[in-house]
Each structure stands twice: as structure tokens, then as C-alpha cells.
Coordinates of C-alpha atoms and ligand atoms in Angstrom, one line a residue:
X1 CA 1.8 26.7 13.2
X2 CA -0.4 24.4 14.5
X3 CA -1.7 20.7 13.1
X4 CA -4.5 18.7 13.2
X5 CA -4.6 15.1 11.8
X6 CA -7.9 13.3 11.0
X7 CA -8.5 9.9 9.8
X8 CA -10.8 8.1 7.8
X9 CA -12.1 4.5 9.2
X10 CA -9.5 2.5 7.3
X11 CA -7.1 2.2 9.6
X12 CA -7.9 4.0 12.4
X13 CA -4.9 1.9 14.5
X14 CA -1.9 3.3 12.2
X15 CA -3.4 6.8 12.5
X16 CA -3.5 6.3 16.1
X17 CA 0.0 5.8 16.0
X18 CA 1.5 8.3 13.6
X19 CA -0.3 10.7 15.9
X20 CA 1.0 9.0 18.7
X21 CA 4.6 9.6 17.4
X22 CA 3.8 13.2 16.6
X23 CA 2.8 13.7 20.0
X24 CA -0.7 14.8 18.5
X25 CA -4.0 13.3 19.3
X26 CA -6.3 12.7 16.4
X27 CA -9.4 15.0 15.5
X28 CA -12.5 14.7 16.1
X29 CA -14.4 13.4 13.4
X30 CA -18.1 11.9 12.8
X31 CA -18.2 9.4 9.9
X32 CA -21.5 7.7 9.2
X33 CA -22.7 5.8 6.6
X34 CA -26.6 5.2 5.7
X35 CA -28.5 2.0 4.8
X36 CA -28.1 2.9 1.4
X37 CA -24.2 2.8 1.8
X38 CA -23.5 7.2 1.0
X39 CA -21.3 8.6 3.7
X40 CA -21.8 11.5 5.5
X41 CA -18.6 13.4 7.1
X42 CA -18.7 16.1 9.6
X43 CA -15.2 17.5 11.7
X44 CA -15.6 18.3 15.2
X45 CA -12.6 20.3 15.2
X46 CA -11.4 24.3 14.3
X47 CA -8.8 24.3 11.6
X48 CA -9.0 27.6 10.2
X49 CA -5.1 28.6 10.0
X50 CA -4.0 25.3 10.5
X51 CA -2.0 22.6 8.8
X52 CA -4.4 19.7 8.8
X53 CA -3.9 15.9 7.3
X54 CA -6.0 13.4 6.6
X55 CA -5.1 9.6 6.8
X56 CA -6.7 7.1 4.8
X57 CA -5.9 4.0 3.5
X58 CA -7.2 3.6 0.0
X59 CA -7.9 -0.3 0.9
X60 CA -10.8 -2.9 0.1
X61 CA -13.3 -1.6 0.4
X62 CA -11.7 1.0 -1.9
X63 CA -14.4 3.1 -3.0
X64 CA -15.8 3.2 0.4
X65 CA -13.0 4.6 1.5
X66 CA -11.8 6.7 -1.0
X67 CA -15.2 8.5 -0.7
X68 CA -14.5 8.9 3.0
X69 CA -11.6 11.1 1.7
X70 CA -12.7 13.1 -0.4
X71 CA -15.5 14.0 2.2
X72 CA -13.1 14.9 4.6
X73 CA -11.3 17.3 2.6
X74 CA -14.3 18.8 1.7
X75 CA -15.1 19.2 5.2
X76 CA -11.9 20.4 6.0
X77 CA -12.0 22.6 3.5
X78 CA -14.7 24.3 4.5
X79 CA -13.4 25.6 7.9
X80 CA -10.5 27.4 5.9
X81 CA -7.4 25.5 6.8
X82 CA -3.9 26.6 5.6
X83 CA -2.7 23.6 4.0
X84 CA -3.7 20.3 3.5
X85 CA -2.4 17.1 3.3
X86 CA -3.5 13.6 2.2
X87 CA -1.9 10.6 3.8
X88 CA -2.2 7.5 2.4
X89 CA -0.4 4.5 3.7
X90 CA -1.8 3.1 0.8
X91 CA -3.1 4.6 -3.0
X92 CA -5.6 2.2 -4.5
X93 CA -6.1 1.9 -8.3
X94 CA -2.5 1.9 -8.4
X95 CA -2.4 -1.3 -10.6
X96 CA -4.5 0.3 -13.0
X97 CA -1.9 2.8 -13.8
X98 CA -1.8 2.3 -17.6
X99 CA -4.0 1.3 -20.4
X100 CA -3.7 -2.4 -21.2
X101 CA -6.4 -2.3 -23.5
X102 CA -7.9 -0.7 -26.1
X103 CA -11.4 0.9 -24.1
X104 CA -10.2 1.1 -20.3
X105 CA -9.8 3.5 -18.3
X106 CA -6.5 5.3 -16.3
X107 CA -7.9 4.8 -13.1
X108 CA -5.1 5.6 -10.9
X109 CA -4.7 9.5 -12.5
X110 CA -8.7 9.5 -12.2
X111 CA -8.0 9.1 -8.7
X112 CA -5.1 11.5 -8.6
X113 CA -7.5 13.9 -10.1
X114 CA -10.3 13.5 -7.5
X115 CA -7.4 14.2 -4.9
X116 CA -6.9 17.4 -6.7
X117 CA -10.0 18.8 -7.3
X118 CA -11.4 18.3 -3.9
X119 CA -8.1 20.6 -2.7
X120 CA -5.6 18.6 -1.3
X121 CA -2.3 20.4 -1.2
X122 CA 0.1 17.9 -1.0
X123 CA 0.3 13.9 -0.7
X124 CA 1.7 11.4 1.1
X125 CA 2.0 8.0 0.1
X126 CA 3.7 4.4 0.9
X127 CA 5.5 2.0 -2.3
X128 CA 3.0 3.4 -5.0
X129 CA 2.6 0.3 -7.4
X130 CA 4.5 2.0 -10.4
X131 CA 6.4 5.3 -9.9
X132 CA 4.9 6.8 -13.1
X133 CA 2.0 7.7 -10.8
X134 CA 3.3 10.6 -9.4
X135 CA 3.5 12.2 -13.1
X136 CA -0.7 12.3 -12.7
X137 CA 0.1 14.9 -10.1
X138 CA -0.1 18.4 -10.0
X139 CA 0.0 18.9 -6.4
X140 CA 3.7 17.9 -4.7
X141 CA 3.6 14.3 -3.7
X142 CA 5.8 12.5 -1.0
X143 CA 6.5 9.2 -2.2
X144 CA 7.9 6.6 0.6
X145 CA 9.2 3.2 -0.1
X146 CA 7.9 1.0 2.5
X147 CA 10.8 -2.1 2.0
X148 CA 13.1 -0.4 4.3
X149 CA 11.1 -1.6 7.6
X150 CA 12.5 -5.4 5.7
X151 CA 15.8 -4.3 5.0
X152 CA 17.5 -5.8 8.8
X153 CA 15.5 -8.5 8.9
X154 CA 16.1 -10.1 5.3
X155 CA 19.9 -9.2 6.4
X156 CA 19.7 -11.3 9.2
X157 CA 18.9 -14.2 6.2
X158 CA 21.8 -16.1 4.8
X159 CA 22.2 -17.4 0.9
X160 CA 19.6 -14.9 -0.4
X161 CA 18.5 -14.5 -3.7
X162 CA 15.8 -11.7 -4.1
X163 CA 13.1 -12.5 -6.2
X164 CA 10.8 -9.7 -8.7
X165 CA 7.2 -11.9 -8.8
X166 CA 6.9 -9.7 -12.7
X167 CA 8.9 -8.1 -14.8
X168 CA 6.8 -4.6 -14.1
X169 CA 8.6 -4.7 -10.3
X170 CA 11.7 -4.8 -11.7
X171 CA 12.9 -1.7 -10.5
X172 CA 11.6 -1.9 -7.1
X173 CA 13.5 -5.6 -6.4
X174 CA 16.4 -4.4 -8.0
X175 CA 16.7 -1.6 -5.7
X176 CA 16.0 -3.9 -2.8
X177 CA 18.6 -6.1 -3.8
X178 CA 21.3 -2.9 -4.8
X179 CA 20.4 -1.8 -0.9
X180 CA 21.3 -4.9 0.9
X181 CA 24.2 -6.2 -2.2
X182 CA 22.5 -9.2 -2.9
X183 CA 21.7 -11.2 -6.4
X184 CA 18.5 -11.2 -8.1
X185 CA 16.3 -13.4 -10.0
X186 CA 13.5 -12.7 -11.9
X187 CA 10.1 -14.5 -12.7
X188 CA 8.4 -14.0 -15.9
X189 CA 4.2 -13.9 -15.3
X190 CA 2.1 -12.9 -17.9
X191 CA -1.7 -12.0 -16.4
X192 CA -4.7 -13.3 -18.2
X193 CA -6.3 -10.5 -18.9
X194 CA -9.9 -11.4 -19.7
X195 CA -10.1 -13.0 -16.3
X196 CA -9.4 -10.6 -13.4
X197 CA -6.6 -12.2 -10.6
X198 CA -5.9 -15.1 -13.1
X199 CA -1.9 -15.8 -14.1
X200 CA -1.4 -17.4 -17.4
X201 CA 2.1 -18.3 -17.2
X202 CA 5.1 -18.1 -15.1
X203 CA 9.1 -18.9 -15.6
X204 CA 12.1 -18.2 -13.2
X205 CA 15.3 -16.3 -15.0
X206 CA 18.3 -16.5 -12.9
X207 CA 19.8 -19.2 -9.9
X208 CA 17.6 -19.8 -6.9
X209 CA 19.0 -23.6 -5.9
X210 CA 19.6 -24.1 -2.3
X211 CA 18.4 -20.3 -1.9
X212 CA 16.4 -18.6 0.4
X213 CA 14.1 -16.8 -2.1
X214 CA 13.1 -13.4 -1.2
X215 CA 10.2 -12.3 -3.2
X216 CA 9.4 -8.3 -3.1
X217 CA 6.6 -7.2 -4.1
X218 CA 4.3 -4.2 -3.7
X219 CA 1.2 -5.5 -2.8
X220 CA -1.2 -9.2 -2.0
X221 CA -4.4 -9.4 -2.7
X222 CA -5.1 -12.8 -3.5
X223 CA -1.9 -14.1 -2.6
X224 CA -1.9 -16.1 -6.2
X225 CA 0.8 -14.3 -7.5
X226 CA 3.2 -15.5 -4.0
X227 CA 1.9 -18.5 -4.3
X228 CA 2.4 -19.4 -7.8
X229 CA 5.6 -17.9 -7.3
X230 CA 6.7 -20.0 -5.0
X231 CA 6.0 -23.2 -6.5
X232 CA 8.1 -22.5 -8.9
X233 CA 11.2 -21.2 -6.7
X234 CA 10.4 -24.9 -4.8
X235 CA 10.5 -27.0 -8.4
X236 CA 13.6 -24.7 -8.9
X237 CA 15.5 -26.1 -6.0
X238 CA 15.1 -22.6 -3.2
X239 CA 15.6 -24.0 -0.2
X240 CA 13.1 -21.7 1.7
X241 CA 10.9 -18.9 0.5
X242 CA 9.9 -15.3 1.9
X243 CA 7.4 -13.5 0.5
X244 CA 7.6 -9.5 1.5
X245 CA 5.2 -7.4 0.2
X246 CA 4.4 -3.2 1.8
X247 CA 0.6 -3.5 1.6
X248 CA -1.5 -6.9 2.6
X249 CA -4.9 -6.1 0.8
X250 CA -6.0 -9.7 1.5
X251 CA -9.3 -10.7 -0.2
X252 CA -11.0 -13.4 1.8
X253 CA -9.4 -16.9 1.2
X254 CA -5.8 -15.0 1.1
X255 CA -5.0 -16.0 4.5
X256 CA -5.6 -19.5 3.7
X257 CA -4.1 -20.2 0.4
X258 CA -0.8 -18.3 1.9
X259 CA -0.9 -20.7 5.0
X260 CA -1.1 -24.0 3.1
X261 CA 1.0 -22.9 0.5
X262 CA 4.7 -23.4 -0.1
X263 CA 5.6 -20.1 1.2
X264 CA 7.7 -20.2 4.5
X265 CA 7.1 -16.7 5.7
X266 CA 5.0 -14.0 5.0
X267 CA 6.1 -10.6 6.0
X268 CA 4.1 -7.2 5.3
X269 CA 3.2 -3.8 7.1
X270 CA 0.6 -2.1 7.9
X271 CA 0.0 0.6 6.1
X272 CA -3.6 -1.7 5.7
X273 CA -5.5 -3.1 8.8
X274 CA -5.5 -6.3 8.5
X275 CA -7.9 -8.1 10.6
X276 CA -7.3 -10.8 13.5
X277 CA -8.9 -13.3 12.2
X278 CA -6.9 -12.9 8.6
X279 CA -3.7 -13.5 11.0
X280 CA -1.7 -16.8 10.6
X281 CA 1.2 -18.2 12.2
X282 CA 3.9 -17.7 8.8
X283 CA 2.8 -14.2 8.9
X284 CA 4.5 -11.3 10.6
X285 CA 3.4 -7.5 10.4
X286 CA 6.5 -5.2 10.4
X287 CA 4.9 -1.7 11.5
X288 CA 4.8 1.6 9.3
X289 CA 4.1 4.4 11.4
X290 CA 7.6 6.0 12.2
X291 CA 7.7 6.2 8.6
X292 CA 5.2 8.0 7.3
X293 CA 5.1 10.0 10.8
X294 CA 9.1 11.1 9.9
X295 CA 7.5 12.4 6.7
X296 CA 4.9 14.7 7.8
X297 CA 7.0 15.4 10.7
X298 CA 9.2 17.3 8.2
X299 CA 6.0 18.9 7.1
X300 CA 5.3 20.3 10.5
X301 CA 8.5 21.3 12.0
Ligands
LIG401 C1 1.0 -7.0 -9.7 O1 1.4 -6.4 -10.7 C2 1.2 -6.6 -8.3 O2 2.5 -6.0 -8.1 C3 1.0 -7.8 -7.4 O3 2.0 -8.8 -7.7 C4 -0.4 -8.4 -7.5 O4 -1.3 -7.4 -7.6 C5 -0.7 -9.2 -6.3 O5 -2.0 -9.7 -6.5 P1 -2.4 -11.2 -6.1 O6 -2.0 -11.4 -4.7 O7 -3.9 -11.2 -6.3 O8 -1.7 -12.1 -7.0

């Protein structure tokens, strides 16, 4: 059975590279958008029969690209495939993924449904922001955590303490800590919710003196959550801080506040493209593609 993977124009690198592994090259596909910002999709390629998935990272700017999905499977569609697949390194509206208050929306299972409903067979996806996503799912879903690719080098530490930034990732730094047989602390934060981005207040449960503090987390945006964080593992005696997060969806200014901020290192992947020119010297980039490749390899095989 052959396979055909496309990608959208979020990160056309990682594609290139999970294809790369696969030993596939990447389809042809024409994405343009018009003054007026709607996108037009059309695939250069014959996929009737075929198993085809599409790549797409649903990163800043999300809407832009999450319409570049759902184009692409339409296109795809079109030209009768056999299955197919969404692949993304990265789900946006993940941290909307439950009603906070009374009047909002769920946008993460409106997103799941727009997945659906343009015919998507299956998903991929990297460290989803709460598990509970996957129950907006019909359609099977693949669901890799991306912490491993951290797993040797935070080994390689000495006197660790891994740190949850919230109490909501819990479960994630508490598996990350069960993996490697190390202690954990927690940090209480409580958002301001009237005021996107803002934190209200923050506390450290647990012993972090003369520690290196690893931080896991599932995603920076701002950076104010590391940040903050870290402060407060400083005034708390850590010796040195690490701040690992899966997905780097810097805004602008992240780079900047991360750099001059107590933070000693700041290690991610790249499930998201993060430009050059967002690069600084405490950051390092720990590279995705074998796994999410090994994932549809099992797909394909
Ligand atoms: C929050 O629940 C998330 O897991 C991240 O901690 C948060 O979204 C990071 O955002 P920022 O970098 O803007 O603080």
C-alpha cells in the first residue's frame, strides 16, 4: 500500500524530516493565501488508493493554520484516498479543554470536531495539554508524549528535583519524575482569569534547596509561567533551574523575558518552528521527528 505525506506551511522543516525518516518525499502541494487572508489549497499529487497524511502544526498563527488543514483534507479527500491521517506535532486550543466559566466555549472538542467532519481517519498528536482531549474523539487518536526526547539529558543532571509549573500538570511531571525515579515538587499558580496570560499567585509545595529544578511543562507561550516559576524556585534556595517544555509557541517578547530571566536553560522540541531570530544562547531544541515518524511508521508498514 502506498503513502503520501503532505504538509501544511507550519513547519515545513519537521515534515521534511519525518519524511526524510520514512524514506518518502513530501507531496506536492500549492498553498496560497489572498490579500484578504482566505487560503486556497490545491494537491499536485494522485492519492486515490493510498494512505495519505497530512502534517500540520496547530501553532500561532493557529487559525491560519488550522484552516490550512482542514483545506487539505478536503482536497485530499476529493481524489478518493484510502485512509487519512492528521499529524499534528502540535493540537492548539488544547488549553481550552474545559469550561472555566459560565458562557465559554469547549474549544479544543470544537476543534476535534472540525478534524472529524472534514474526514480525517485517524490522528496523530505530540503531549496534548490535558489527556481528557482524546475523549472529544470519535476517530482513533495516537497520542505521543514528547518528554522522552528529555529523559537522557535531565539524567545526565545531578540533585534533581522535578518541578509541575500548576497543579493541572500534575500527572504529566509525575510521570516524568516516576520515569527517571526522581522527587517532585509542585508549585501552586492560580491564573487570573479576567486577564488572558496573567498569574495571580504562585507557591512552591515540596524541597527544592540546593536543587537543580526541573520544571515540565507542556507548552510556553509567554514564558510567564517559567519565569515566575523560577523566581520562586531561586527565593526557595534551587541551585539551578531547567525549564523543559514539548512545544515552544513563543509570542514575541518570549525570547527575551526567558533570556534575562532566572532561568538557566531552556530546553524544548520542535514539534513548532521556531524562528532564528527567537533563538537564544540558554535555549536548546531537542528534535521530534523520529518520534512521530516511528508512529506513522507503524501505520504504514
Ligand atoms: C498552562 O496550563 C500551560 O500548561 C502552560 O503552563 C502555559 O500555557 C504556558 O503559558 P505561558 O508561557 O504564557 O505562561
Amino acid at each position: 500500500m502506498s503513502s503520501v505525506i503532505f504538509s501544511g506551511n507550519s513547519n515545513q522543516h519537521l515534515s521534511k524530516e519525518i519524511s526524510s525518516i520514512l524514506g518518502l518525499s513530501l507531496g506536492k502541494v500549492e498553498i496560497i493565501h489572498f490579500a484578504d487572508s482566505e487560503c486556497r489549497v490545491r494537491i499536485q499529487e494522485d492519492v486515490e488508493g493510498k494512505d495519505v497524511f497530512i502534517i500540520q502544526s496547530l501553532s500561532n498563527p493557529v487559525d491560519e493554520h488550522l484552516m490550512e488543514l482542514l483545506l487539505l483534507a478536503d482536497a485530499v479527500k476529493r481524489g478518493e484516498p484510502r485512509k487519512i491521517t492528521a499529524v499534528l506535532p502540535y493540537y492548539g486550543y488544547a488549553r481550552q479543554d474545559r469550561i472555566h466559566r459560565h458562557g465559554e466555549c469547549l474549544s479544543a472538542q470544537v476543534v476535534a470536531k472540525m478534524i472529524e467532519v472534514v474526514g480525517f481517519d485517524k490522528l496523530i498528536t505530540v503531549e496534548l495539554h490535558n489527556e481528557a482531549i482524546l475523549g472529544f474523539f470519535k476517530i482513533p487518536v495516537i497520542h505521543i508524549s514528547g518528554l522522552s526526547v528529555f529523559l537522557e539529558a535531565v539524567n545526565d543532571l545531578k540533585d534533581v528535583v522535578v518541578v509541575t509549573p500548576d497543579a493541572g500538570a500534575l500527572k504529566r511531571a509525575q510521570n516524568f519524575s516516576d520515569d527517571l525515579n526522581l522527587p517532585l515538587a509542585l508549585i501552586e499558580k492560580k491564573r487570573d482569569l479576567d486577564h488572558p496570560h496573567k498569574i495571580s499567585s504562585m507557591k512552591v509545595v515540596g524541597d527544592v534547596a540546593g536543587k537543580t529544578a526541573v520544571i515540565v511543562d507542556d507548552v510556553i507561550v509567554t514564558g510567564g509561567t517559567l519565569v515566575n516559576a523560577a523566581f520562586l524556585l531561586k527565593q526557595e534556595g534551587a541551585k539551578q533551574v531547567v525549564a523543559l517544555a514539548t512545544h515552544a509557541d513563543f509570542v514575541g517578547g518570549a525570547d527575551k523575558i526567558l533570556k534575562e530571566s532566572p532561568v538557566d536553560k531552556v530546553w524544548v522540541t520542535d514539534t513548532i518552528h521556531l524562528p532564528l531570530k527567537m533563538h537564544f544562547s540558554k535555549l536548546q531544541i531537542f528534535p521530534s521527528a523520529s518520534l512521530i515518524a516511528a508512529a506513522i511508521r507503524k501505520m504504514i508498514k
